[in-house]
mmCIF file of C-alpha atoms in Angstrom:
data_model
loop_
_atom_site.group_PDB
_atom_site.id
_atom_site.type_symbol
_atom_site.label_atom_id
_atom_site.label_comp_id
_atom_site.label_asym_id
_atom_site.label_seq_id
_atom_site.Cartn_x
_atom_site.Cartn_y
_atom_site.Cartn_z
ATOM 1 C CA PRO Z 42 -90.705 27.825 -55.656
ATOM 2 C CA TYR Z 43 -88.083 25.427 -57.036
ATOM 3 C CA GLY Z 44 -88.309 22.329 -58.986
ATOM 4 C CA ALA Z 45 -85.827 19.599 -58.199
ATOM 5 C CA ARG Z 46 -83.615 20.257 -61.153
ATOM 6 C CA ASN Z 47 -82.783 24.119 -60.371
ATOM 7 C CA SER Z 48 -83.193 23.928 -56.545
ATOM 8 C CA PRO Z 49 -80.460 25.053 -54.196
ATOM 9 C CA VAL Z 50 -81.562 22.525 -51.686
ATOM 10 C CA ARG Z 51 -79.588 19.291 -52.465
ATOM 11 C CA ARG Z 52 -80.189 15.823 -51.368
ATOM 12 C CA ARG Z 53 -77.681 14.793 -48.645
ATOM 13 C CA ASN Z 54 -77.461 11.290 -49.974
ATOM 14 C CA ASN Z 55 -76.884 12.375 -53.646
ATOM 15 C CA ASN Z 56 -75.572 16.122 -53.877
ATOM 16 C CA ASN Z 57 -76.324 15.871 -57.727
ATOM 17 C CA LYS Z 58 -80.091 15.684 -57.127
ATOM 18 C CA GLY Z 59 -81.882 18.894 -55.956
ATOM 19 C CA ARG Z 60 -85.140 18.739 -53.884
ATOM 20 C CA GLN Z 61 -88.540 20.395 -54.732
ATOM 21 C CA VAL Z 62 -89.092 23.600 -52.332
ATOM 22 C CA ASP Z 63 -92.381 25.249 -52.094
ATOM 23 C CA CYS Z 64 -90.700 28.564 -51.427
ATOM 24 C CA ILE Z 65 -87.539 29.995 -50.375
ATOM 25 C CA VAL Z 66 -86.944 33.526 -49.010
ATOM 26 C CA ASP Z 67 -83.351 34.486 -48.194
ATOM 27 C CA LYS Z 68 -82.101 31.361 -46.432
ATOM 28 C CA THR Z 69 -85.340 29.960 -45.244
ATOM 29 C CA ALA Z 70 -86.996 27.014 -47.131
ATOM 30 C CA TYR Z 71 -90.615 26.656 -46.959
ATOM 31 C CA GLU Z 72 -92.842 23.376 -46.918
ATOM 32 C CA PHE Z 73 -96.262 23.992 -47.399
ATOM 33 C CA LYS Z 74 -98.944 21.299 -46.354
ATOM 34 C CA LEU Z 75 -102.877 21.432 -46.400
ATOM 35 C CA ARG Z 76 -102.815 18.615 -43.828
ATOM 36 C CA VAL Z 77 -100.592 15.694 -42.730
ATOM 37 C CA THR Z 78 -102.156 12.293 -42.476
ATOM 38 C CA ILE Z 79 -101.078 8.747 -42.136
ATOM 39 C CA ALA Z 80 -101.893 8.447 -45.880
ATOM 40 C CA ALA Z 81 -98.458 9.705 -46.547
ATOM 41 C CA SER Z 82 -96.908 6.668 -45.122
ATOM 42 C CA GLY Z 83 -98.983 4.124 -47.095
ATOM 43 C CA GLN Z 84 -97.759 5.649 -50.215
ATOM 44 C CA GLY Z 85 -94.062 5.136 -49.214
ATOM 45 C CA ARG Z 86 -93.507 8.751 -49.287
ATOM 46 C CA PHE Z 87 -93.136 9.578 -45.745
ATOM 47 C CA ALA Z 88 -89.368 8.977 -45.595
ATOM 48 C CA GLU Z 89 -89.093 11.565 -48.248
ATOM 49 C CA GLU Z 90 -90.985 14.188 -46.224
ATOM 50 C CA LEU Z 91 -88.865 13.290 -43.196
ATOM 51 C CA ASP Z 92 -85.728 13.930 -45.390
ATOM 52 C CA PHE Z 93 -86.622 17.431 -46.445
ATOM 53 C CA ALA Z 94 -85.764 19.278 -43.025
ATOM 54 C CA GLU Z 95 -82.242 17.649 -42.931
ATOM 55 C CA ASP Z 96 -81.556 18.282 -46.642
ATOM 56 C CA CYS Z 97 -82.532 21.773 -45.986
ATOM 57 C CA LYS Z 98 -80.183 22.278 -43.016
ATOM 58 C CA HIS Z 99 -77.272 20.437 -45.037
ATOM 59 C CA SER Z 100 -77.764 22.885 -47.757
ATOM 60 C CA GLY Z 101 -77.529 25.967 -45.681
ATOM 61 C CA PHE Z 102 -81.308 26.858 -45.324
ATOM 62 C CA LYS Z 103 -83.646 26.878 -42.270
ATOM 63 C CA PRO Z 104 -86.385 24.702 -42.996
ATOM 64 C CA VAL Z 105 -90.077 25.882 -41.906
ATOM 65 C CA LEU Z 106 -93.117 23.676 -42.052
ATOM 66 C CA LEU Z 107 -96.368 25.260 -42.469
ATOM 67 C CA VAL Z 108 -99.475 23.084 -42.201
ATOM 68 C CA LEU Z 109 -102.764 24.717 -42.599
ATOM 69 C CA ASP Z 110 -105.085 22.101 -41.107
ATOM 70 C CA PRO Z 111 -104.618 21.472 -37.386
ATOM 71 C CA THR Z 112 -106.045 18.002 -37.389
ATOM 72 C CA PRO Z 113 -103.448 15.687 -35.353
ATOM 73 C CA SER Z 114 -101.718 12.676 -36.519
ATOM 74 C CA THR Z 115 -98.782 10.916 -35.511
ATOM 75 C CA ARG Z 116 -97.209 11.592 -38.815
ATOM 76 C CA LEU Z 117 -97.666 15.443 -38.198
ATOM 77 C CA PHE Z 118 -95.947 15.001 -34.850
ATOM 78 C CA GLU Z 119 -93.295 12.867 -36.452
ATOM 79 C CA LEU Z 120 -92.591 15.525 -39.021
ATOM 80 C CA THR Z 121 -92.611 18.543 -36.705
ATOM 81 C CA LYS Z 122 -90.188 16.621 -34.351
ATOM 82 C CA GLU Z 123 -87.815 16.328 -37.355
ATOM 83 C CA PHE Z 124 -87.996 20.002 -38.248
ATOM 84 C CA ALA Z 125 -87.235 20.922 -34.755
ATOM 85 C CA ARG Z 126 -84.314 18.445 -34.390
ATOM 86 C CA VAL Z 127 -82.624 20.300 -37.171
ATOM 87 C CA SER Z 128 -83.291 23.769 -35.598
ATOM 88 C CA GLY Z 129 -86.121 24.351 -38.156
ATOM 89 C CA GLU Z 130 -89.556 25.495 -37.222
ATOM 90 C CA ALA Z 131 -93.180 24.102 -37.722
ATOM 91 C CA TYR Z 132 -96.331 26.012 -37.682
ATOM 92 C CA ILE Z 133 -99.754 24.417 -37.545
ATOM 93 C CA GLY Z 134 -103.363 25.524 -37.984
ATOM 94 C CA ASN Z 135 -103.787 29.086 -36.745
ATOM 95 C CA ASP Z 136 -100.247 29.512 -35.841
ATOM 96 C CA ALA Z 137 -99.612 28.618 -39.500
ATOM 97 C CA TRP Z 138 -101.936 31.256 -40.876
ATOM 98 C CA GLN Z 139 -100.633 33.719 -38.190
ATOM 99 C CA TYR Z 140 -97.248 33.247 -39.418
ATOM 100 C CA LEU Z 141 -98.055 33.739 -43.111
ATOM 101 C CA GLU Z 142 -99.930 36.935 -42.329
ATOM 102 C CA GLU Z 143 -97.021 38.291 -40.141
ATOM 103 C CA GLN Z 144 -94.587 37.466 -43.021
ATOM 104 C CA ALA Z 145 -96.833 38.836 -45.789
ATOM 105 C CA GLY Z 146 -97.289 42.408 -44.377
ATOM 106 C CA ALA Z 147 -100.543 44.268 -44.082
ATOM 107 C CA THR Z 148 -101.693 44.365 -47.673
ATOM 108 C CA MET Z 149 -100.803 40.668 -48.727
ATOM 109 C CA ALA Z 150 -102.265 39.468 -45.308
ATOM 110 C CA ARG Z 151 -105.583 40.762 -46.564
ATOM 111 C CA PHE Z 152 -105.020 38.991 -49.595
ATOM 112 C CA VAL Z 153 -104.280 35.789 -47.878
ATOM 113 C CA GLU Z 154 -107.217 36.294 -45.540
ATOM 114 C CA ASN Z 155 -109.701 36.748 -48.372
ATOM 115 C CA TYR Z 156 -108.453 34.716 -51.208
ATOM 116 C CA VAL Z 157 -106.748 31.806 -49.694
ATOM 117 C CA ARG Z 158 -107.914 31.174 -46.093
ATOM 118 C CA ARG Z 159 -111.432 31.788 -46.398
ATOM 119 C CA PRO Z 160 -112.028 29.772 -49.399
ATOM 120 C CA ILE Z 161 -110.093 26.888 -47.902
ATOM 121 C CA ALA Z 162 -112.369 27.180 -44.915
ATOM 122 C CA GLU Z 163 -115.430 26.967 -46.953
ATOM 123 C CA LEU Z 164 -114.206 24.000 -48.801
ATOM 124 C CA ASP Z 165 -113.763 22.343 -45.409
ATOM 125 C CA THR Z 166 -117.215 22.840 -44.270
#
């Protein structure tokens, strides 16, 4: 993870400012979300969410969105469309979990399943 101050992903509209990134692996910048709802737009933050993918591309990174909850929303649709527009990727729900497990390898995939996915699923119920 990178905070805005030390992030290699810079803002296009102000290259002096960095962007918080949840995880960077090689030249891939990951944005993790539990879910994407309409509430983000009500807080005036959705434009920031949309800018993430373009800022990553501009900084030489491939943006990847991982949304763990598959609940559809118009904001989720807009966000995935923006990632696709800049040749990024978006994984939602089971696809996101599968992607994480594939990237993690066998041992860490068991950890993700037992200590992350199952507890989150229990909280949802």
